Short mmCIF file of C-alpha atoms in Angstrom, two decimals:
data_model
loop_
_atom_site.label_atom_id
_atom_site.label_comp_id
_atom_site.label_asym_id
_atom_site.label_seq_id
_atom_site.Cartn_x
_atom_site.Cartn_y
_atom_site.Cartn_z
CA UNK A 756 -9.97 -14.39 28.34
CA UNK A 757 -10.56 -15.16 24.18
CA UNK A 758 -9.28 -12.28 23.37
CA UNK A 759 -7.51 -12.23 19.86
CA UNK A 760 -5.74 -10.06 17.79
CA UNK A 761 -5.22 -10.07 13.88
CA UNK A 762 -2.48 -8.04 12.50
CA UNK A 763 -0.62 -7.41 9.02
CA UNK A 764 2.79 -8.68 9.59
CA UNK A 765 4.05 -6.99 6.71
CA UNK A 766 3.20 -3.60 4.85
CA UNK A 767 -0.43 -4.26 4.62
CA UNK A 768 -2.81 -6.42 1.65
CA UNK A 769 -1.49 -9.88 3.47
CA UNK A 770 -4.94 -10.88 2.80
CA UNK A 771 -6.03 -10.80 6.14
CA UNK A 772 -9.76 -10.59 4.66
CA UNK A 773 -10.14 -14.56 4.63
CA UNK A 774 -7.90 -14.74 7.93
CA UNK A 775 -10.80 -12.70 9.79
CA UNK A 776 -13.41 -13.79 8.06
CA UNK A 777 -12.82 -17.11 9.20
CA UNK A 778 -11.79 -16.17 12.98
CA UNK A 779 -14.86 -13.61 12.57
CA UNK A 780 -16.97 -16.71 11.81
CA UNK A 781 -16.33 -18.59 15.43
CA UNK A 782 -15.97 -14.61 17.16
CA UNK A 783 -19.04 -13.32 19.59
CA UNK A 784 -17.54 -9.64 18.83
CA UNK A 785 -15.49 -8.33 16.06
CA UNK A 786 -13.64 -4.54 16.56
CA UNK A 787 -11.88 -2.59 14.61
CA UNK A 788 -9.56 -0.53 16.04
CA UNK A 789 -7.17 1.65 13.92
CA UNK A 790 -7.25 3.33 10.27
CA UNK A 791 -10.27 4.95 7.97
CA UNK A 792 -11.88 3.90 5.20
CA UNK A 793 -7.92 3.77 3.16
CA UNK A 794 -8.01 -0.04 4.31
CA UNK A 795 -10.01 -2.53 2.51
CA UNK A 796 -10.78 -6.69 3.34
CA UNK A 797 -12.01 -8.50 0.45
CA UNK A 798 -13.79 -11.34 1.51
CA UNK A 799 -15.42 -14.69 0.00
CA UNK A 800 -18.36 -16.15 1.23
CA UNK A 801 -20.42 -18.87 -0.77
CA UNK A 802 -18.39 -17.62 -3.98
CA UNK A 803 -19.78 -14.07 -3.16
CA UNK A 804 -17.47 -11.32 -3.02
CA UNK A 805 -17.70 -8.90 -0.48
CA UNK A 806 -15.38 -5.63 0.28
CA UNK A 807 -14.99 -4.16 3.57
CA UNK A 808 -13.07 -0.82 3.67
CA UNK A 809 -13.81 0.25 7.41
CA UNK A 810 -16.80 -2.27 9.11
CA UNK A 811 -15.74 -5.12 10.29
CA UNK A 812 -15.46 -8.96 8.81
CA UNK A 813 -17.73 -10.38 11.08
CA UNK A 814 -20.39 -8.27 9.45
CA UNK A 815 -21.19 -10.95 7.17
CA UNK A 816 -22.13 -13.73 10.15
CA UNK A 817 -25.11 -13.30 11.27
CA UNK A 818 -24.68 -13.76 14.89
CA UNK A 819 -21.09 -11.55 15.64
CA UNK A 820 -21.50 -8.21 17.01
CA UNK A 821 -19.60 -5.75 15.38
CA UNK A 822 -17.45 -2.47 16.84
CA UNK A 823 -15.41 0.61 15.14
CA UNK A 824 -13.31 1.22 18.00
CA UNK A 825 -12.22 4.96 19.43
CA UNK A 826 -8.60 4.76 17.51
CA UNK A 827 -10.48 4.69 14.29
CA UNK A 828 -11.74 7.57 11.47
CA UNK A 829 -14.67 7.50 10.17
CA UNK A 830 -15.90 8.96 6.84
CA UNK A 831 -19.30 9.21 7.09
CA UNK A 832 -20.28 9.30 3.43
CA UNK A 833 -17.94 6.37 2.91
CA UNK A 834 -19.57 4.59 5.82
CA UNK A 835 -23.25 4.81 4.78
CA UNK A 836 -22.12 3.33 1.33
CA UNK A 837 -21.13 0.83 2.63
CA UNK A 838 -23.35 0.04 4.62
CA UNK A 839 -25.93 0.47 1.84
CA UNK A 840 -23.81 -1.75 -0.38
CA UNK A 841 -23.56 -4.37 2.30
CA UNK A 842 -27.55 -4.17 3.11
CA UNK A 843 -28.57 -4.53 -0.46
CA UNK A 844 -26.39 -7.96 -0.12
CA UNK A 845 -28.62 -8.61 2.91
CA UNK A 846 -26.36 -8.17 5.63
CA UNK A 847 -28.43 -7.01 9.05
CA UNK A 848 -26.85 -4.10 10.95
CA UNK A 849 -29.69 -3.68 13.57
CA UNK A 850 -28.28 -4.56 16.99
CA UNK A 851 -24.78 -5.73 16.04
CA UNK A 852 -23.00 -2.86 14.70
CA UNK A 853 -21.90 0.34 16.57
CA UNK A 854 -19.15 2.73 16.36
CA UNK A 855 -17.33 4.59 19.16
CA UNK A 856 -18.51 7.93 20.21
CA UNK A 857 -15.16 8.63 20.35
CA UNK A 858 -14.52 7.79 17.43
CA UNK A 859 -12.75 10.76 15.11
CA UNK A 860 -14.92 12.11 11.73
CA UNK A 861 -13.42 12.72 8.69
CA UNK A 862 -14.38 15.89 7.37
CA UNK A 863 -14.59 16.77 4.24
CA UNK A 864 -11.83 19.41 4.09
CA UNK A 865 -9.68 16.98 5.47
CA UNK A 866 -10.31 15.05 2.44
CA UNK A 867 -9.69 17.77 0.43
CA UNK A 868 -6.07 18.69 2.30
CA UNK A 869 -5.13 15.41 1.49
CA UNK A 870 -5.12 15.36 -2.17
CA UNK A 871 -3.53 18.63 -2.33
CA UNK A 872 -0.73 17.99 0.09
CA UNK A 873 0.06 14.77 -1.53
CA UNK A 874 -0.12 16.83 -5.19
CA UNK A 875 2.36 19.67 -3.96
CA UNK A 876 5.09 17.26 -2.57
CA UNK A 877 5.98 16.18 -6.81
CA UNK A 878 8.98 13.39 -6.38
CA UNK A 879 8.21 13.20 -2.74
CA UNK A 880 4.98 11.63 -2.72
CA UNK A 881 4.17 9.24 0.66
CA UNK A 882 1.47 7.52 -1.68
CA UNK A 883 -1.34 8.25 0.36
CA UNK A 884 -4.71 7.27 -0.55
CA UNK A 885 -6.43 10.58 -0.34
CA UNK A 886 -9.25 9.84 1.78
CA UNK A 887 -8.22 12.05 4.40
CA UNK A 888 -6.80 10.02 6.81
CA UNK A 889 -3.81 11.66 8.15
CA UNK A 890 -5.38 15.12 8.48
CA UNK A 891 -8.04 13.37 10.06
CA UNK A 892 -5.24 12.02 12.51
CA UNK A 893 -3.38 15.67 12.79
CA UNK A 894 -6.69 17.27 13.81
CA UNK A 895 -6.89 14.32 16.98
CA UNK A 896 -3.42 14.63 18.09
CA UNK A 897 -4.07 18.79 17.81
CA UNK A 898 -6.96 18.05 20.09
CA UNK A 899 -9.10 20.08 17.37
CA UNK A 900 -10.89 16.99 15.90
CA UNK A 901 -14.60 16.25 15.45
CA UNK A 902 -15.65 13.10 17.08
CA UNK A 903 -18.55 10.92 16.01
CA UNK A 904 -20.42 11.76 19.24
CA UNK A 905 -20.65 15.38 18.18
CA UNK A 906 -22.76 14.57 15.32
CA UNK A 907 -25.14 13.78 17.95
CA UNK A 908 -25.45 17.65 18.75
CA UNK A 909 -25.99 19.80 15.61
CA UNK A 910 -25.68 23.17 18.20
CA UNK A 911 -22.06 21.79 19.79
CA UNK A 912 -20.51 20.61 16.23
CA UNK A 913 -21.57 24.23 14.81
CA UNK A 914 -19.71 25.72 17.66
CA UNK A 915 -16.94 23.57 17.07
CA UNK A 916 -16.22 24.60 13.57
CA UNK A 917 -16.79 27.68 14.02
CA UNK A 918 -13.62 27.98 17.23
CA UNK A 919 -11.54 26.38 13.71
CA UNK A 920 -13.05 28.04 10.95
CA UNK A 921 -10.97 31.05 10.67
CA UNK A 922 -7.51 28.33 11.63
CA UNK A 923 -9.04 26.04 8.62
CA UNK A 924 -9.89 28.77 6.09
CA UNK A 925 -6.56 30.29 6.69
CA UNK A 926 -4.79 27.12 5.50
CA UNK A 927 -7.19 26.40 2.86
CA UNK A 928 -5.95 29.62 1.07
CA UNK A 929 -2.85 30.12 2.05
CA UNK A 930 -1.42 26.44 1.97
CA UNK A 931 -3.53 24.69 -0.75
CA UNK A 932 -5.04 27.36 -2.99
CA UNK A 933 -8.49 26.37 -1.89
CA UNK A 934 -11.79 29.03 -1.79
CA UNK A 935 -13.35 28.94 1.88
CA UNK A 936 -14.45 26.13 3.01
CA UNK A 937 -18.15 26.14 3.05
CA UNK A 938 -19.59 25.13 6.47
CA UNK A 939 -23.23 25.80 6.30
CA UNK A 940 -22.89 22.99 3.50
CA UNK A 941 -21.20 20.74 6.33
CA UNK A 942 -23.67 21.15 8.43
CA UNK A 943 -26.36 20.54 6.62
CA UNK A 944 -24.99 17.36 4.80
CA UNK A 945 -24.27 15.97 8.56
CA UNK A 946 -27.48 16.44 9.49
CA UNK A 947 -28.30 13.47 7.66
CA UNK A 948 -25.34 11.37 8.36
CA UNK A 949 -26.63 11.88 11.55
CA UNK A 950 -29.89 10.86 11.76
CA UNK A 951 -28.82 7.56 9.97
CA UNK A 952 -25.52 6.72 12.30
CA UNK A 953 -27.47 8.19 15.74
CA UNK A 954 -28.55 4.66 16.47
CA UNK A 955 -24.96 2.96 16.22
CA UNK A 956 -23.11 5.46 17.74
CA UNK A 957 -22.18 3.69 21.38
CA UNK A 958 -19.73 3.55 24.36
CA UNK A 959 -17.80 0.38 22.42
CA UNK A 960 -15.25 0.55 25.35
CA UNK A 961 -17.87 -0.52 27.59
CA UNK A 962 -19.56 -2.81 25.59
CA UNK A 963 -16.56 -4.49 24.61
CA UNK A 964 -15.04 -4.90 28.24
CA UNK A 965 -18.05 -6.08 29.40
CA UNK A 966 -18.00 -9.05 26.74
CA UNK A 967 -14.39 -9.73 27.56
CA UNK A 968 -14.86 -9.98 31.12
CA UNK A 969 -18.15 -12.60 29.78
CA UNK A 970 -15.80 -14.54 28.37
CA UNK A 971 -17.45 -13.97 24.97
CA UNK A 972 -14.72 -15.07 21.86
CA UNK A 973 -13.41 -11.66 20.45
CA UNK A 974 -11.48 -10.55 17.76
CA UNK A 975 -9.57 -7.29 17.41
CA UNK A 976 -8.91 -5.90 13.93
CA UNK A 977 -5.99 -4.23 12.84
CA UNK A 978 -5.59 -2.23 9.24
CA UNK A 979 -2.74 -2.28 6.99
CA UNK A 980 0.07 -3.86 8.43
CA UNK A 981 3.26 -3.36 10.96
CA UNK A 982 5.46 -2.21 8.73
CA UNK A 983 3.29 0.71 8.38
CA UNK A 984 3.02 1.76 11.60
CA UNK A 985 3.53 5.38 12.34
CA UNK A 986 5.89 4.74 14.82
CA UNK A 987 7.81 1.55 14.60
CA UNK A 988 7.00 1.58 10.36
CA UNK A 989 9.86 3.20 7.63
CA UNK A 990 8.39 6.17 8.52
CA UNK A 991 7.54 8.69 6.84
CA UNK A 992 6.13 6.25 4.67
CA UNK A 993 3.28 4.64 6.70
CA UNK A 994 0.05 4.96 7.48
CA UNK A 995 -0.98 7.83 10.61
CA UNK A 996 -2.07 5.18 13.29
CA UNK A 997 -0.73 1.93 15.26
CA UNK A 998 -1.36 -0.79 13.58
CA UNK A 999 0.65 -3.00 15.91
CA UNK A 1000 -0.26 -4.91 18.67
CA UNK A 1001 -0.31 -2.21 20.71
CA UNK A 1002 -2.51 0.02 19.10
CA UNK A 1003 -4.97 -2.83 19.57
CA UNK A 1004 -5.58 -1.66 22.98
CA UNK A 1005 -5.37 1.82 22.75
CA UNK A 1006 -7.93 2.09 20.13
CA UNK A 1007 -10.36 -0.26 21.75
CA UNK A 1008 -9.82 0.70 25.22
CA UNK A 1009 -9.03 -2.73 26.95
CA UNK A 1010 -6.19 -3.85 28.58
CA UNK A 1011 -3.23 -5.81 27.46
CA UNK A 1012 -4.13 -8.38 30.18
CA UNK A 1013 -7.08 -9.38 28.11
CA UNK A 1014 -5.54 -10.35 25.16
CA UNK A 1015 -4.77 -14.19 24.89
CA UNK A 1016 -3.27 -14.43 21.71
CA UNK A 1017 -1.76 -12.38 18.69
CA UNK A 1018 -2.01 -13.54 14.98
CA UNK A 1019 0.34 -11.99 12.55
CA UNK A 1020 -0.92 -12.58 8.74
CA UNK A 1021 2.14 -12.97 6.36
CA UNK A 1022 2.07 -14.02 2.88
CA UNK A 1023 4.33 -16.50 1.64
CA UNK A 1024 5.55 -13.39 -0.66
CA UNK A 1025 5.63 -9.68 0.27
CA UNK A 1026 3.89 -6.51 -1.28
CA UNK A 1027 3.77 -3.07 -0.68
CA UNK A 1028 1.69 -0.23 -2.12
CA UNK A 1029 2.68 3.15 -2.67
CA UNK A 1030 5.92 4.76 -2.02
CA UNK A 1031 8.65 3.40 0.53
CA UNK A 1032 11.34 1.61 0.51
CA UNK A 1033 11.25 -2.32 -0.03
CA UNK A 1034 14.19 -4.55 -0.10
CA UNK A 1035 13.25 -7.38 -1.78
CA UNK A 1036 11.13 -5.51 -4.38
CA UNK A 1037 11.17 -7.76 -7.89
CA UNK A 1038 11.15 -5.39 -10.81
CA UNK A 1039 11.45 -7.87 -13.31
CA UNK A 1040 8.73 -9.94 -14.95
CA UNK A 1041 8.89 -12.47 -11.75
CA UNK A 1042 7.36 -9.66 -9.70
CA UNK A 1043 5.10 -9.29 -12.49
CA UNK A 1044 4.00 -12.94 -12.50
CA UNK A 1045 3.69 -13.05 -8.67
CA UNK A 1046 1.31 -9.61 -9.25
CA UNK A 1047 -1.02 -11.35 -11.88
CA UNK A 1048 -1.22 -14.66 -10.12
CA UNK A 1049 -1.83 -13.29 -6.84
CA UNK A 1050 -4.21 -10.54 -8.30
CA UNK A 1051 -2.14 -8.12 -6.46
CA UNK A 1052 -4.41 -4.80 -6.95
CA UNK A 1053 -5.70 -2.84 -4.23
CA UNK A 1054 -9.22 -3.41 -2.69
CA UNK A 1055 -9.89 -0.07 -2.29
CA UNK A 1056 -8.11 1.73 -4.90
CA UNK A 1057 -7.19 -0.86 -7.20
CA UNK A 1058 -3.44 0.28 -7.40
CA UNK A 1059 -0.90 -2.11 -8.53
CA UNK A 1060 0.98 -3.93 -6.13
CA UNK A 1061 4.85 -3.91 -5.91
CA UNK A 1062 5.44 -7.62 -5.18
CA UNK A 1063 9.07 -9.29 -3.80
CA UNK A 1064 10.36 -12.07 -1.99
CA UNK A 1065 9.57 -12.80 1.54
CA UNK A 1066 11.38 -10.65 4.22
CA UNK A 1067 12.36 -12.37 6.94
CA UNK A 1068 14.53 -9.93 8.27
CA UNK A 1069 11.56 -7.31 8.21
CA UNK A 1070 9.20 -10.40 9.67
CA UNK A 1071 11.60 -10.72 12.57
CA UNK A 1072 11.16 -7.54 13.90
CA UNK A 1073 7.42 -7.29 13.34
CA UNK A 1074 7.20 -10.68 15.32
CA UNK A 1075 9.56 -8.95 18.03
CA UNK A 1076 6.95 -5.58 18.02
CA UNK A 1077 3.71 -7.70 18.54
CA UNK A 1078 5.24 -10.89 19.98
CA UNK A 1079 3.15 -12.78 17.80
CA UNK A 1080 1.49 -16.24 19.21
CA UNK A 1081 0.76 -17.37 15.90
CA UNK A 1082 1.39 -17.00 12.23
CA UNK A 1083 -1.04 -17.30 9.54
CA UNK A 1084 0.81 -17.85 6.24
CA UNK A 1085 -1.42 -17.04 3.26
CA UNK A 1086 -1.08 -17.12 -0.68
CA UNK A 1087 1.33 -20.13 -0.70
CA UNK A 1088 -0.39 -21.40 -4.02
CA UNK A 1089 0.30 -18.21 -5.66
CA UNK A 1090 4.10 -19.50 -5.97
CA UNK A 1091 3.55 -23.04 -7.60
CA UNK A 1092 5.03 -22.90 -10.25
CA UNK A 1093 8.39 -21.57 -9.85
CA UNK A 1094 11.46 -23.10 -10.76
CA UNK A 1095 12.98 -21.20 -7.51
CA UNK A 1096 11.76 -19.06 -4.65
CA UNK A 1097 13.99 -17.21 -2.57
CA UNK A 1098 14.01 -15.84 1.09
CA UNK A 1099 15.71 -12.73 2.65
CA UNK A 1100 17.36 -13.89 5.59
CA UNK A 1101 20.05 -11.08 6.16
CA UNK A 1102 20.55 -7.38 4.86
CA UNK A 1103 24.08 -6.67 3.99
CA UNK A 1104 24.57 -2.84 4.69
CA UNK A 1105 27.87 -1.08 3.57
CA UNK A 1106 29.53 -4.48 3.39
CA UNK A 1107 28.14 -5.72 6.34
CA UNK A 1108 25.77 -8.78 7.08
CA UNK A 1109 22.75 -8.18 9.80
CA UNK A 1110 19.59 -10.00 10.49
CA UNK A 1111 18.58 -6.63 12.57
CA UNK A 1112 16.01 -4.44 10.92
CA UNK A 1113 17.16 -0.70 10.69
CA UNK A 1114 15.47 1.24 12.57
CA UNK A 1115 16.75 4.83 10.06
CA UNK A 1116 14.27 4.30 7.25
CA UNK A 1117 17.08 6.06 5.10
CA UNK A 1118 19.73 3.01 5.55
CA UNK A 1119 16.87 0.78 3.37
CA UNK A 1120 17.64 2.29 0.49
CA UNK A 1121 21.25 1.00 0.87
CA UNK A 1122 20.16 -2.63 1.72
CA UNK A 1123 21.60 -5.73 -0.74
CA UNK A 1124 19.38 -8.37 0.44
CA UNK A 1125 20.82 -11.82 1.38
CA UNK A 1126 19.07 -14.57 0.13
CA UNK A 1127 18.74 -18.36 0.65
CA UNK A 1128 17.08 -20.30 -2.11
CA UNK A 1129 14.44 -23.43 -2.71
CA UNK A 1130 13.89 -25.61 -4.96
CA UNK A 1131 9.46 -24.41 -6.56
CA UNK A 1132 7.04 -26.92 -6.60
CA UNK A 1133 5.02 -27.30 -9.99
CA UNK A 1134 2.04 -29.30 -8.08
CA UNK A 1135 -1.68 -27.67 -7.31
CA UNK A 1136 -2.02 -27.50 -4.14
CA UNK A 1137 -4.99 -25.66 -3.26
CA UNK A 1138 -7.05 -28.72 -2.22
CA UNK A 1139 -4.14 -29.85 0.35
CA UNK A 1140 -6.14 -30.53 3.59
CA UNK A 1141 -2.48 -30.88 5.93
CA UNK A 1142 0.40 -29.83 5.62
CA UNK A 1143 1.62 -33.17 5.11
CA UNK A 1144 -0.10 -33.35 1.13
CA UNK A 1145 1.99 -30.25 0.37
CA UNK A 1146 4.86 -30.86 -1.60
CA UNK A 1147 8.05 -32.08 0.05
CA UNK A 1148 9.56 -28.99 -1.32
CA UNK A 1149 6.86 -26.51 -0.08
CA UNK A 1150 6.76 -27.84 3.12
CA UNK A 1151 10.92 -27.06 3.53
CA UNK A 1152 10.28 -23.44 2.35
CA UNK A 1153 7.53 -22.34 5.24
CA UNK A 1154 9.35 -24.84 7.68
CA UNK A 1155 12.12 -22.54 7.52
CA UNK A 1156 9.92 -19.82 8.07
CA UNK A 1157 8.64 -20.74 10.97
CA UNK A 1158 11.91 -21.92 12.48
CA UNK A 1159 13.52 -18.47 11.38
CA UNK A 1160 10.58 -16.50 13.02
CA UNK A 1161 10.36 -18.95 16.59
CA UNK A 1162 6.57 -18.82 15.43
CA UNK A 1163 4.11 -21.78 14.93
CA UNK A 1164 1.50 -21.14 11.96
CA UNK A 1165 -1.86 -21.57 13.19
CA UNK A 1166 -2.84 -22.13 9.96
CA UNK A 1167 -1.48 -22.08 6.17
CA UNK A 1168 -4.16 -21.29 3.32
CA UNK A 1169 -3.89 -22.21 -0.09
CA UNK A 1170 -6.42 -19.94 -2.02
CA UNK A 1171 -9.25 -17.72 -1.78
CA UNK A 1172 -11.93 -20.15 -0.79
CA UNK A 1173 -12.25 -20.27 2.65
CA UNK A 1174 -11.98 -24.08 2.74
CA UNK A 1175 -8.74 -23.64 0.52
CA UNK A 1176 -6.79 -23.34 4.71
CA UNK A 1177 -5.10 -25.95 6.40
CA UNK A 1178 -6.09 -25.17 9.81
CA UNK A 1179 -3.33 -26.15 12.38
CA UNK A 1180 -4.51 -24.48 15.74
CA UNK A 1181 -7.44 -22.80 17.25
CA UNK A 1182 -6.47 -19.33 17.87
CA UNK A 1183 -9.98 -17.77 19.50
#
């Protein structure tokens, strides 16, 4: 079956926008199928600039069918801006976009419980984006959440806040200083996100198997990046779903039979956002070149990114987690230009050399990473159309890569443009 996966290899931003785009481009059916509206794609089309913070890629082609999947959160408000945003760029939505009934709402207090959580936890921030996310996420695992299907029946989701309202008040006043929440306000506000969602809310798992067992091209979506996943990530500071390979089936609802192949997006460098640990952090005016020449700010919130070498050690085990088919290896121009580049290739903890990722988040902090160097290339090579016009030099450096990882690429790209890729395989 064409079933394909696109994941972050790394801790998220490995610009997997122009990866899906493209894939999105040849797909029948694109799905999302983990994370809120805290992720964010920014995507080029005809030197038009387009953000995507929960919808789908393949919004922007004209004939791929588009799918939030159950293991996502939704944000109403969020949603309908951008879908407003994305319809006054003349993007259609009638017929090829529709989120899962099952689907879990972000409410507004859980918003709210966010940004106050994160506030009272001073030196011990996780960095979250505030958007309510992980509340969102507590309230599905606590079987308490509101699902997108609900706001289908104004009499059941009054009912249901009102079982939590007393559970939700109490925490509002106790825990984060809040007045009570205001309900009647809720309800009335989704009363309208209602009537405009109503006609896109859909059994995706259905609609989705059915294509697969078609034999319709389909692409499955991930958000953020391994490294942040809540369980196999340097937890506690990840996101609060799967982002992994695994999650990809879980939050769609079909089977790991169906999948043919898995794509992990690395760039040629590594960047984190927010707090956590990260070996081969730069903090030197290196990492600040890499930032400015990789315009290394946040799609969504526009936060800095802390830039580093490549982590092949980290790499390694996120290929191991998703068994990736294929690596696509982006932002490769962003280092021309440098006398050297380095790799991680080992972690030497209390005086000890390992190619194993940790698995205690805490040991990270103690981590002297092990480098092996190449010579930079000074050469443009953003209009290299095979691998074999890149510089003798560059070609070593992600040769290694691949040979470290036991990964082909499918494809290497080279800038922003879409036709700034050197396509190597055909991965839907």
């Amino acid at each position: 079956m064409a079933v394909s996966v696109v994941i972050g290899a790394q801790w998220g931003d490995e610009g997997k926008g122009k990866i899906v785009d493209m894939y999105s481009e040849q797909a029948d059916y694109v799905m999302r199928y983990q994370g809120g509206a805290n992720a964010g794609h920014t995507v080029w089309v005809n030197k038009k600039k387009y953000i995507l913070r929960l919808i789908p890629s393949g919004i922007i082609h004209p004939s791929t069918t588009n799918l939030i999947g159950n293991g996502a959160v939704v944000d109403p408000s969020a949603l309908l801006t951008e879908i407003d945003e994305l319809l006054a760029s003349g993007v259609k939505f009638d017929g090829r976009f529709f989120i899962s009934g099952h689907a879990h709402v972000v409410m507004p207090y859980h918003i709210e419980f966010d940004k106050r959580r994160e506030a009272l936890k001073d030196d011990k921030k996780i960095g979250t984006t505030g958007r309510g996310i992980g509340p969102c996420y507590i309230d599905k695992a606590g079987r308490t959440g509101i699902r997108m299907e609900d706001l289908l029946d104004p009499i059941l989701l009054k009912a249901k806040l009102a079982e939590q309202a007393d559970e939700l008040n109490t925490k509002a006043k106790h825990l984060y200083g809040m007045p009570n929440i205001d309900f009647d306000a809720i309800l009335e506000k989704f009363k309208g996100y209602a009537a405009r969602l109503a006609p896109f809310i859909a059994d995706t798992t259905v609609i989705i198997n059915e294509a697969a067992d078609k034999g319709r091209k389909i692409m499955l979506e991930g958000a953020q990046g391994t490294m942040l996943d809540v369980d196999f990530g340097t937890y506690p500071f990840v996101t609060s779903s799967n982002g992994s390979a695994g999650g990809a089936c879980c939050g769609t609802g079909l089977s790991p039979r169906k999948i043919r192949n898995i794509v992990g997006v690395s760039k040629a460098y590594c960047t984190r956002v927010g707090s956590g640990p990260f070996p081969t952090e730069l903090k030197d005016e290196l990492g600040e070149l890499i930032r400015k020449n990789g315009g290394e700010f946040g799609a969504v919130t526009g936060r800095p990114r802390r830039c580093g070498w490549a982590d092949l050690v980290a790499l390694k085990y996120s290929a191991m987690l998703n068994g990736f088919s294929h690596i696509a290896l982006t932002k490769l121009d962003v280092l021309s230009g440098l006398d050297e580049i380095k790799l991680c290739v080992a972690y030497k903890i209390k005086g000890k050399d390992t190619n194993i990722f940790p698995s205690q988040t805490e040991l990270l902090d103690e981590i002297e990473p092990v480098y092996k160097s190449f010579e930079g290339w000074k050469e443009d090579i953003s209009s290299a159309k095979r691998l074999s016009d890149l510089p003798k030099t560059a070609q070593e450096y992600i040769a290694f890569m691949s040979d470290y990882l036991n990964t082909p690429y499918c494809l290497v790209s080279i800038g922003s443009d879409r036709n700034q890729t050197i396509v190597l395989e055909d991965v839907l």
